[in-house]
Amino acid sequence: MSIPAATATDLHGTARITTDEERAAVHAVFERHGTPLPPGTVTVVFAYPGHGVGERHPQLSGCTNQMLLLSTASARLSHLGITVAAASTEPPDRHVHLGGLSRSIARFTEDDAALVPHTDVDEGRFLLRWTMVLGGPRDGLLVTGITDSVAHTRAVIDLLTADRLRDWATAAGADPASASAGVTATYANGADSLGIVAFEAGIPLVAKVGPRAVIDAETAFVDEVNTRLAAQGTGPLFPVLHGVHREGTQATSLMEQVEPLTLDNVVFGDKAKFALAEGALQELEPHLRLLSVLYTATAKPRRPTVADYLFRERFHAVVSHEGFVDTFRAFFPDWEPTAVLAADVVLPTGERLPGYTATTRWLDDASASLLPDSGCLVHGDVHLKNMLRRADGSPVFVDPRTVWDGRDRPDIGFGDPSYDFATLLHSALPMSGLLQAVADGTSESLLPELPSVPDGTLDLSGLTTPFTVDGNLKRLEERLLAGLGPNDPSILRARLYVGAANALAGWLKYERALATAQTWLAVYAYVLWYLDRARTELA
């Protein structure tokens, strides 16, 4: 890599190429720290001496201001699939006040520091302030002699952002010179994405960054579905794919930009998003019709390989999943998961439901009657947040799910439409409302008083959310059942409810998404509520 003459001035320091020794030292330290730098992708490492060092050695001052900007750098660049890390010679307890960011700061010993830009003063050896870029078009860029740490950090963010957007524009078949306006919008990540942003490159584009295996599988599926629908004379189900940018184990899909308003902001009649509006079904109908075209065009008389997993096995897999174990421990450090899963649950309606252990044991015996004998291509996650519209008002879906919990299968994308509809049902009640409470910072009010440690009974009667089916939700359920064909209505209804419970159970693994113990307990209660509704249908 050559260093443009203007770079040193633009980045408020002296730019040169990293030596092999310096590169190896940085990789070794982060490997030892337990946060190895990902190969083949772009990483930027910001090095600083340590807090308070500048008070004794003015030439090393500026650490505090730079670290305040590091969280900004991490937030902005991580959405672009760029890893942000920090290096310092100070002990870890000196930056514990930085919270989650502190975990990304690797400590260089004096021997480590000797291999990279450093200074020796009377009290020891410290890293100088420097920044190293690894991977991408700036691979090996090292900036030392930084004159203004704040201006430098901002300049690095802008430089790497511009590089990234130019690379993405090229992958999308657009003019890279036209990608100069920066990121125009940032969207919330899905379960399998690292970042989703919008930008202009002659055409409005959306970039979705994620693990390469996930993006490759998703884009192949998107192309197949849109091609199948085009053959039916129907508009595409998914945003049109313009290209894929691949690097190391990471990839970015580059798609048509659609209107960002998701249907969870359209179909509810209350701000809390627990009650569908009178016109909700009318708003959903274009999306449901488009799904119906896909189901009919791709139907085959064979059972999807994922059927048993989604309608039975996953309930067992979820509660042994590392994410579930860690999330449960974080929310309920004094509770035993086996005791909670075995306990009966009391709902706000006064109903007493069998616990998770007993209910899933029942499902093991009952699920054979639920498994479909045919299937088709499905979306996999018809959550209201994945349903949008184009500028002309036509329906469009994003974030298909073809794999659950990392379990690969031979018939990717082939599934049962009742599970699609079940994910929509779980979004209508309760998931959109629970996520809104998390977003509003009011999730603790979902259950004003946490129950005592379960001893045979988990009392969730204090939940403030609805456990009843109002007229609008009933009409949605009937419309979904009508879209599943003329089979036994009790079986179809039970399959719909088990699928909704399954979609809800998957959320029990996500501490960050649920945020509080109250949200977790609400999700758990609805898992059992939907399973009980299925049991009633099969009785």
XYZ file of C-alpha atoms in Angstrom:
539
model
C 0.000 0.000 0.000
C 1.258 3.481 -0.846
C 0.537 6.424 1.453
C -0.946 9.477 -0.343
C 0.955 12.669 0.375
C -2.084 14.358 1.912
C -2.807 11.542 4.352
C -0.474 12.731 7.110
C -2.145 16.151 7.202
C -5.661 14.725 6.850
C -5.118 12.337 9.755
C -3.289 14.812 12.017
C -0.145 12.723 12.282
C 2.635 11.016 10.370
C 1.590 8.127 8.154
C 3.758 5.167 7.195
C 3.507 1.436 6.480
C 3.344 -0.988 9.410
C 6.339 -3.319 9.635
C 5.866 -7.089 9.745
C 7.203 -7.068 13.316
C 4.670 -4.450 14.428
C 1.809 -6.274 12.733
C 2.771 -9.593 14.348
C 3.088 -7.972 17.786
C -0.394 -6.439 17.601
C -1.976 -9.717 16.511
C -0.172 -11.629 19.269
C -1.306 -9.254 22.032
C -4.963 -9.360 20.992
C -4.793 -13.133 20.660
C -3.478 -13.327 24.243
C -6.159 -10.874 25.359
C -8.829 -13.294 24.118
C -10.082 -11.005 21.364
C -8.185 -12.109 18.238
C -8.451 -9.689 15.357
C -10.601 -11.203 12.591
C -8.571 -12.222 9.530
C -9.434 -10.824 6.132
C -11.675 -8.017 7.385
C -10.943 -4.403 8.310
C -9.762 -3.635 11.838
C -8.607 -0.324 13.276
C -6.527 -0.323 16.471
C -6.264 2.897 18.479
C -3.280 2.878 20.876
C -2.837 5.251 23.808
C -0.428 5.454 26.789
C -2.915 5.402 29.671
C -5.181 7.637 31.700
C -3.374 10.118 33.905
C 0.006 9.607 32.234
C -0.298 12.968 30.493
C -0.498 14.750 33.841
C 3.068 13.632 34.551
C 4.349 13.596 30.974
C 2.607 16.287 28.887
C 3.849 14.768 25.612
C 1.580 11.776 26.342
C -1.570 13.752 27.184
C -4.943 13.487 25.432
C -5.947 9.936 26.400
C -9.222 10.848 28.075
C -10.531 12.838 25.118
C -9.559 10.119 22.671
C -11.211 7.371 24.717
C -14.444 9.344 24.900
C -14.509 9.219 21.102
C -13.699 5.534 20.901
C -17.256 4.520 21.770
C -18.429 6.742 18.911
C -15.902 5.135 16.577
C -16.986 1.670 17.648
C -20.671 2.413 17.145
C -20.246 4.006 13.714
C -17.664 1.641 12.267
C -19.076 -1.608 13.640
C -22.240 -1.016 11.590
C -19.961 -1.080 8.540
C -18.397 -4.387 9.528
C -15.204 -2.709 10.746
C -13.733 -3.956 14.025
C -12.621 -1.247 16.462
C -10.053 -2.207 19.105
C -7.818 -0.309 21.496
C -4.374 -0.908 22.981
C -2.755 0.540 26.075
C 0.024 -0.064 28.559
C -2.215 0.780 31.536
C -3.600 -1.965 33.827
C -7.198 -3.043 33.085
C -8.560 -1.523 36.299
C -7.632 1.935 35.017
C -10.230 1.793 32.227
C -12.991 -0.225 33.880
C -15.097 2.971 33.914
C -15.457 2.624 30.133
C -17.916 -0.254 30.572
C -18.291 -2.665 27.655
C -15.665 -0.783 25.660
C -13.035 -1.682 28.264
C -13.175 -5.336 27.158
C -11.825 -4.392 23.736
C -8.706 -2.724 25.202
C -5.719 -5.081 25.097
C -2.840 -4.433 27.487
C 0.688 -4.271 26.063
C 3.446 -5.270 28.479
C 6.743 -3.401 28.346
C 8.154 -6.208 26.183
C 5.165 -5.957 23.828
C 5.457 -2.181 23.679
C 9.106 -2.457 22.635
C 7.932 -3.918 19.305
C 5.627 -1.014 18.385
C 5.887 2.790 18.668
C 6.586 3.559 22.343
C 8.497 5.821 24.665
C 10.636 5.155 27.749
C 10.282 7.581 30.639
C 11.555 7.476 34.206
C 8.572 5.471 35.493
C 8.521 2.879 32.716
C 7.648 2.186 29.098
C 4.422 3.437 27.543
C 2.800 3.096 24.157
C 2.827 6.265 22.140
C -0.457 7.354 20.633
C -0.794 5.609 17.280
C -3.438 4.078 15.028
C -3.058 0.971 12.870
C -5.387 -0.213 10.117
C -5.371 -3.897 9.200
C -7.204 -5.278 6.172
C -9.023 -3.507 3.348
C -7.598 -0.881 1.001
C -5.659 0.803 3.865
C -4.081 -2.422 5.111
C -0.913 -1.632 7.022
C -1.548 2.102 7.472
C 0.129 3.283 10.686
C -0.275 6.850 11.952
C 2.094 8.110 14.649
C 3.014 11.560 15.960
C -0.672 12.378 16.358
C -1.078 16.095 16.994
C -4.771 16.207 17.892
C -6.240 12.926 19.148
C -9.875 14.006 18.808
C -9.513 15.369 15.268
C -7.455 12.318 14.347
C -10.078 9.843 15.573
C -12.822 11.647 13.663
C -10.682 11.709 10.533
C -10.025 7.964 10.768
C -13.762 7.285 11.074
C -14.452 9.418 7.987
C -11.603 7.838 5.993
C -12.622 4.247 6.694
C -16.298 5.033 6.119
C -15.524 6.536 2.695
C -13.372 3.531 1.778
C -16.100 1.145 2.832
C -18.859 2.871 0.863
C -16.703 3.001 -2.270
C -16.002 -0.742 -1.999
C -19.691 -1.455 -1.519
C -20.686 0.750 -4.461
C -18.250 -1.157 -6.681
C -19.687 -4.500 -5.520
C -23.186 -3.205 -6.325
C -22.142 -2.255 -9.861
C -22.426 1.465 -9.101
C -19.915 4.280 -9.575
C -17.700 4.329 -6.443
C -17.136 8.060 -6.870
C -20.865 8.598 -6.328
C -20.748 7.145 -2.793
C -19.547 10.378 -1.235
C -22.481 11.465 0.913
C -21.727 9.044 3.743
C -24.187 6.854 5.596
C -27.695 8.274 5.331
C -29.435 5.982 7.847
C -28.634 3.233 10.337
C -31.134 0.500 11.178
C -31.483 -1.938 14.062
C -29.676 -5.238 13.573
C -31.470 -8.513 13.104
C -30.438 -11.735 14.832
C -27.810 -12.544 12.204
C -26.569 -9.096 11.154
C -23.650 -6.982 12.347
C -24.871 -3.767 10.780
C -27.550 -2.432 8.421
C -27.047 1.008 6.861
C -28.361 3.045 3.945
C -26.249 5.104 1.558
C -26.375 6.676 -1.898
C -24.248 5.539 -4.832
C -26.124 6.949 -7.781
C -28.975 4.726 -6.572
C -30.232 4.392 -2.993
C -28.812 1.221 -1.436
C -29.002 -0.685 1.834
C -25.999 -2.682 3.044
C -26.477 -5.608 5.428
C -23.276 -6.908 7.051
C -23.101 -10.363 8.603
C -21.210 -13.653 8.773
C -20.254 -14.734 5.267
C -21.985 -18.114 5.479
C -25.226 -16.423 6.587
C -25.107 -13.696 3.932
C -24.216 -16.144 1.146
C -27.100 -18.453 2.103
C -29.503 -15.546 2.469
C -28.626 -13.864 -0.836
C -28.862 -17.156 -2.725
C -32.305 -17.698 -1.204
C -33.404 -14.122 -1.962
C -32.378 -14.523 -5.596
C -34.222 -17.833 -5.880
C -37.436 -16.487 -4.360
C -37.469 -13.285 -6.403
C -36.748 -15.252 -9.590
C -39.573 -17.702 -8.863
C -42.026 -14.853 -8.291
C -40.903 -13.042 -11.433
C -41.803 -16.205 -13.363
C -45.311 -15.878 -11.888
C -45.564 -12.283 -13.078
C -45.401 -11.037 -9.491
C -43.188 -8.387 -7.946
C -40.213 -9.478 -5.824
C -40.804 -10.579 -2.244
C -37.424 -9.222 -1.132
C -35.519 -6.044 -2.012
C -33.700 -6.451 -5.315
C -30.123 -7.644 -4.745
C -27.470 -5.502 -6.473
C -24.367 -7.335 -5.303
C -22.398 -8.935 -2.485
C -19.103 -7.721 -0.997
C -17.049 -10.501 0.606
C -14.016 -10.297 2.886
C -12.675 -13.055 5.103
C -15.476 -14.664 7.087
C -17.707 -11.614 6.634
C -19.898 -10.438 3.769
C -22.276 -7.600 2.912
C -25.404 -7.832 0.784
C -26.220 -4.673 -1.183
C -29.918 -4.242 -1.785
C -32.574 -1.962 -3.127
C -33.577 0.643 -0.549
C -37.250 0.564 0.468
C -39.364 2.713 2.744
C -38.001 2.222 6.304
C -41.400 2.242 8.071
C -42.024 -1.286 9.367
C -45.554 -2.612 9.780
C -45.299 -2.797 13.567
C -45.627 0.988 13.328
C -48.779 0.685 11.197
C -51.048 -2.128 12.397
C -51.487 -1.430 16.118
C -54.218 0.664 17.647
C -52.317 1.449 20.825
C -48.927 3.053 21.386
C -47.843 0.071 23.493
C -48.365 -2.287 20.487
C -50.374 -4.951 22.274
C -53.714 -4.403 20.478
C -54.172 -4.575 16.714
C -56.048 -1.714 15.080
C -59.430 -2.238 13.404
C -57.803 -1.924 9.978
C -54.807 -4.136 10.730
C -55.903 -7.008 8.508
C -56.415 -4.678 5.562
C -52.883 -3.310 6.022
C -51.451 -6.847 6.146
C -53.423 -8.272 3.217
C -50.995 -7.309 0.372
C -48.138 -9.010 2.213
C -50.217 -12.107 2.912
C -51.271 -12.368 -0.749
C -47.656 -12.118 -1.916
C -46.671 -14.909 0.463
C -49.551 -17.014 -0.879
C -48.189 -16.692 -4.422
C -44.791 -17.914 -3.208
C -46.308 -20.860 -1.326
C -48.405 -21.975 -4.306
C -45.602 -21.586 -6.844
C -43.089 -23.634 -4.841
C -45.278 -26.279 -3.151
C -43.985 -29.863 -3.086
C -45.491 -33.022 -1.523
C -42.662 -33.769 0.897
C -42.046 -32.960 4.532
C -39.530 -30.154 5.253
C -36.507 -31.510 7.107
C -36.819 -28.661 9.632
C -40.399 -29.551 10.608
C -39.657 -31.734 13.642
C -37.075 -29.256 14.893
C -39.472 -26.314 14.799
C -42.537 -28.133 16.122
C -40.808 -30.155 18.859
C -37.034 -30.512 19.198
C -36.174 -26.823 19.346
C -38.017 -26.429 22.655
C -35.414 -28.753 24.186
C -32.490 -27.243 22.270
C -33.279 -23.682 23.384
C -33.048 -24.339 27.121
C -29.662 -26.043 26.770
C -28.314 -23.334 24.454
C -25.390 -21.293 25.762
C -27.319 -18.089 25.108
C -30.251 -19.279 27.239
C -27.974 -20.396 30.075
C -26.053 -17.096 30.118
C -29.188 -14.965 29.835
C -30.968 -16.848 32.627
C -27.931 -16.494 34.894
C -27.724 -12.751 34.171
C -31.387 -12.107 34.985
C -31.887 -14.634 37.800
C -28.560 -15.290 39.545
C -30.274 -16.865 42.579
C -32.715 -19.078 40.657
C -32.217 -22.606 39.386
C -33.322 -23.003 35.760
C -34.548 -26.566 36.301
C -36.831 -25.394 39.111
C -38.246 -22.571 36.981
C -38.855 -24.838 33.988
C -40.581 -27.421 36.194
C -42.815 -24.939 38.025
C -46.458 -24.365 37.131
C -47.133 -20.808 35.970
C -49.978 -18.580 37.162
C -51.126 -16.022 34.568
C -52.905 -12.675 35.139
C -56.173 -14.369 34.105
C -55.833 -16.686 37.109
C -55.124 -19.688 34.897
C -52.567 -22.141 36.240
C -50.574 -23.702 33.405
C -48.269 -26.719 33.562
C -44.617 -25.724 33.457
C -42.238 -25.882 30.532
C -40.855 -29.320 31.404
C -44.272 -30.978 31.575
C -45.630 -29.128 28.546
C -42.716 -29.967 26.282
C -42.952 -33.587 27.425
C -46.579 -33.525 26.263
C -45.461 -32.006 22.965
C -42.949 -34.819 22.446
C -45.895 -37.217 22.366
C -48.313 -34.982 20.453
C -46.052 -33.470 17.797
C -46.272 -36.401 15.354
C -49.813 -35.322 14.496
C -48.616 -31.771 13.812
C -45.893 -32.457 11.266
C -46.828 -31.409 7.717
C -46.502 -33.810 4.777
C -45.793 -31.040 2.273
C -43.923 -27.775 2.144
C -42.786 -24.845 0.029
C -40.339 -21.973 0.076
C -41.064 -19.777 3.102
C -39.748 -16.539 4.546
C -39.008 -18.077 7.951
C -39.519 -14.964 10.108
C -42.614 -12.949 9.197
C -42.107 -10.613 12.145
C -43.851 -7.252 11.675
C -40.446 -5.567 11.821
C -39.484 -7.563 8.707
C -42.493 -6.309 6.728
C -42.160 -3.021 4.835
C -43.402 -1.262 1.712
C -41.772 0.152 -1.368
C -42.287 3.780 -2.307
C -45.196 2.696 -4.565
C -46.890 0.976 -1.620
C -46.198 -2.584 -2.778
C -45.291 -5.147 -0.098
C -41.726 -6.209 0.620
C -40.070 -8.418 3.233
C -36.552 -8.357 4.685
C -34.403 -10.671 6.841
C -35.522 -14.168 5.818
C -34.534 -17.003 8.141
C -33.432 -20.241 6.534
C -31.434 -21.761 9.411
C -32.288 -21.921 13.115
C -29.686 -22.012 15.879
C -26.868 -22.740 13.428
C -28.342 -26.082 12.346
C -27.687 -26.586 8.656
C -30.033 -28.677 6.525
C -30.207 -29.928 2.933
C -33.407 -28.113 1.872
C -32.528 -24.530 2.819
C -35.578 -22.259 2.687
C -38.069 -25.137 2.316
C -40.540 -25.145 5.167
C -44.135 -25.047 6.330
C -46.179 -21.875 5.711
C -47.880 -22.316 9.072
C -44.560 -21.489 10.737
C -44.341 -18.268 8.701
C -47.805 -17.340 9.911
C -46.901 -18.372 13.458
C -44.038 -15.881 13.488
C -46.495 -13.185 12.406
C -48.856 -14.215 15.206
C -46.082 -14.072 17.827
C -45.229 -10.586 16.544
C -48.869 -9.434 16.801
C -49.062 -10.667 20.402
C -46.849 -10.164 22.330
C -43.446 -9.576 20.778
C -43.983 -6.183 19.157
C -45.320 -4.839 22.444
C -42.524 -6.329 24.525
C -39.839 -4.937 22.226
C -41.551 -1.542 22.289
C -41.408 -1.578 26.093
C -37.687 -2.354 25.903
C -37.165 0.479 23.405
C -39.143 2.888 25.602
C -37.236 1.869 28.742
C -40.475 0.783 30.414
C -40.034 -3.001 30.387
C -39.807 -3.193 34.185
C -43.431 -2.051 34.335
C -44.462 -5.230 32.495
C -44.186 -6.976 35.869
C -44.009 -4.326 38.619
C -43.013 -6.851 41.285
C -40.771 -9.800 40.509
C -42.046 -13.116 41.889
C -40.312 -14.989 44.661
C -38.005 -17.885 43.907
C -40.178 -20.566 42.288
C -41.026 -23.499 44.551
C -43.391 -25.514 42.415
C -45.189 -22.374 41.258
C -43.996 -19.354 39.275
C -46.505 -16.612 40.002
C -46.691 -14.298 36.989
C -50.172 -13.020 37.781
C -48.704 -9.515 38.093
C -47.924 -9.241 34.371
C -49.654 -6.202 32.893
C -49.903 -7.544 29.334
C -53.020 -9.155 27.761
C -53.496 -12.932 27.792
C -56.789 -12.830 25.912
C -57.752 -12.871 22.236
C -59.664 -9.749 21.227
C -61.726 -9.413 18.056
C -58.951 -8.029 15.876
C -56.474 -10.718 16.873
C -59.136 -13.378 16.338
C -59.778 -12.083 12.825
C -56.045 -12.222 12.087
C -55.869 -15.819 13.319
C -58.837 -16.793 11.143
C -57.253 -15.144 8.091
C -53.994 -17.010 8.706
C -55.821 -20.321 9.071
C -57.749 -19.676 5.837
C -54.417 -19.184 4.074
C -53.242 -22.632 5.166
C -55.819 -24.587 3.196
C -58.648 -27.013 3.911
C -56.864 -29.400 6.305
C -58.161 -30.284 9.780
C -58.676 -26.859 11.421
C -57.724 -28.149 14.876
C -54.386 -29.434 13.579
C -53.723 -26.210 11.675
C -54.619 -24.090 14.674
C -52.437 -26.183 17.001
C -49.554 -25.959 14.533
C -49.986 -22.182 14.433
C -49.878 -21.916 18.239
C -46.928 -24.282 18.669
C -45.057 -22.291 16.009
C -45.788 -19.023 17.839
C -44.516 -20.566 21.082
C -41.401 -21.747 19.266
C -40.691 -18.286 17.854
C -41.105 -16.826 21.339
C -38.856 -19.434 22.961
C -36.041 -18.382 20.647
C -36.042 -14.928 22.277
C -35.173 -16.439 25.665
C -31.532 -16.656 24.482
C -31.096 -12.922 23.926
C -30.166 -10.953 27.032
C -29.455 -7.739 25.162
C -32.716 -7.788 23.191
C -34.895 -8.489 26.240
C -32.962 -6.134 28.537
C -34.712 -7.000 31.813
C -35.888 -9.975 33.837
C -39.437 -8.692 33.455
C -39.332 -8.976 29.663
C -37.842 -12.456 29.896
C -40.598 -13.634 32.229
C -43.273 -12.135 29.979
C -41.879 -13.988 26.946
C -41.708 -17.191 28.980
C -45.330 -16.833 30.075
C -46.483 -16.411 26.475
C -44.540 -19.502 25.399
C -46.612 -21.549 27.837
C -49.840 -19.691 26.954
C -49.526 -20.524 23.262
C -48.564 -24.136 24.004
C -51.608 -24.447 26.252
C -53.805 -23.130 23.453
C -52.333 -25.815 21.166
C -53.000 -28.503 23.770
C -56.628 -27.375 23.991
C -57.015 -27.735 20.210
C -55.650 -31.288 20.283
C -57.607 -32.424 23.352
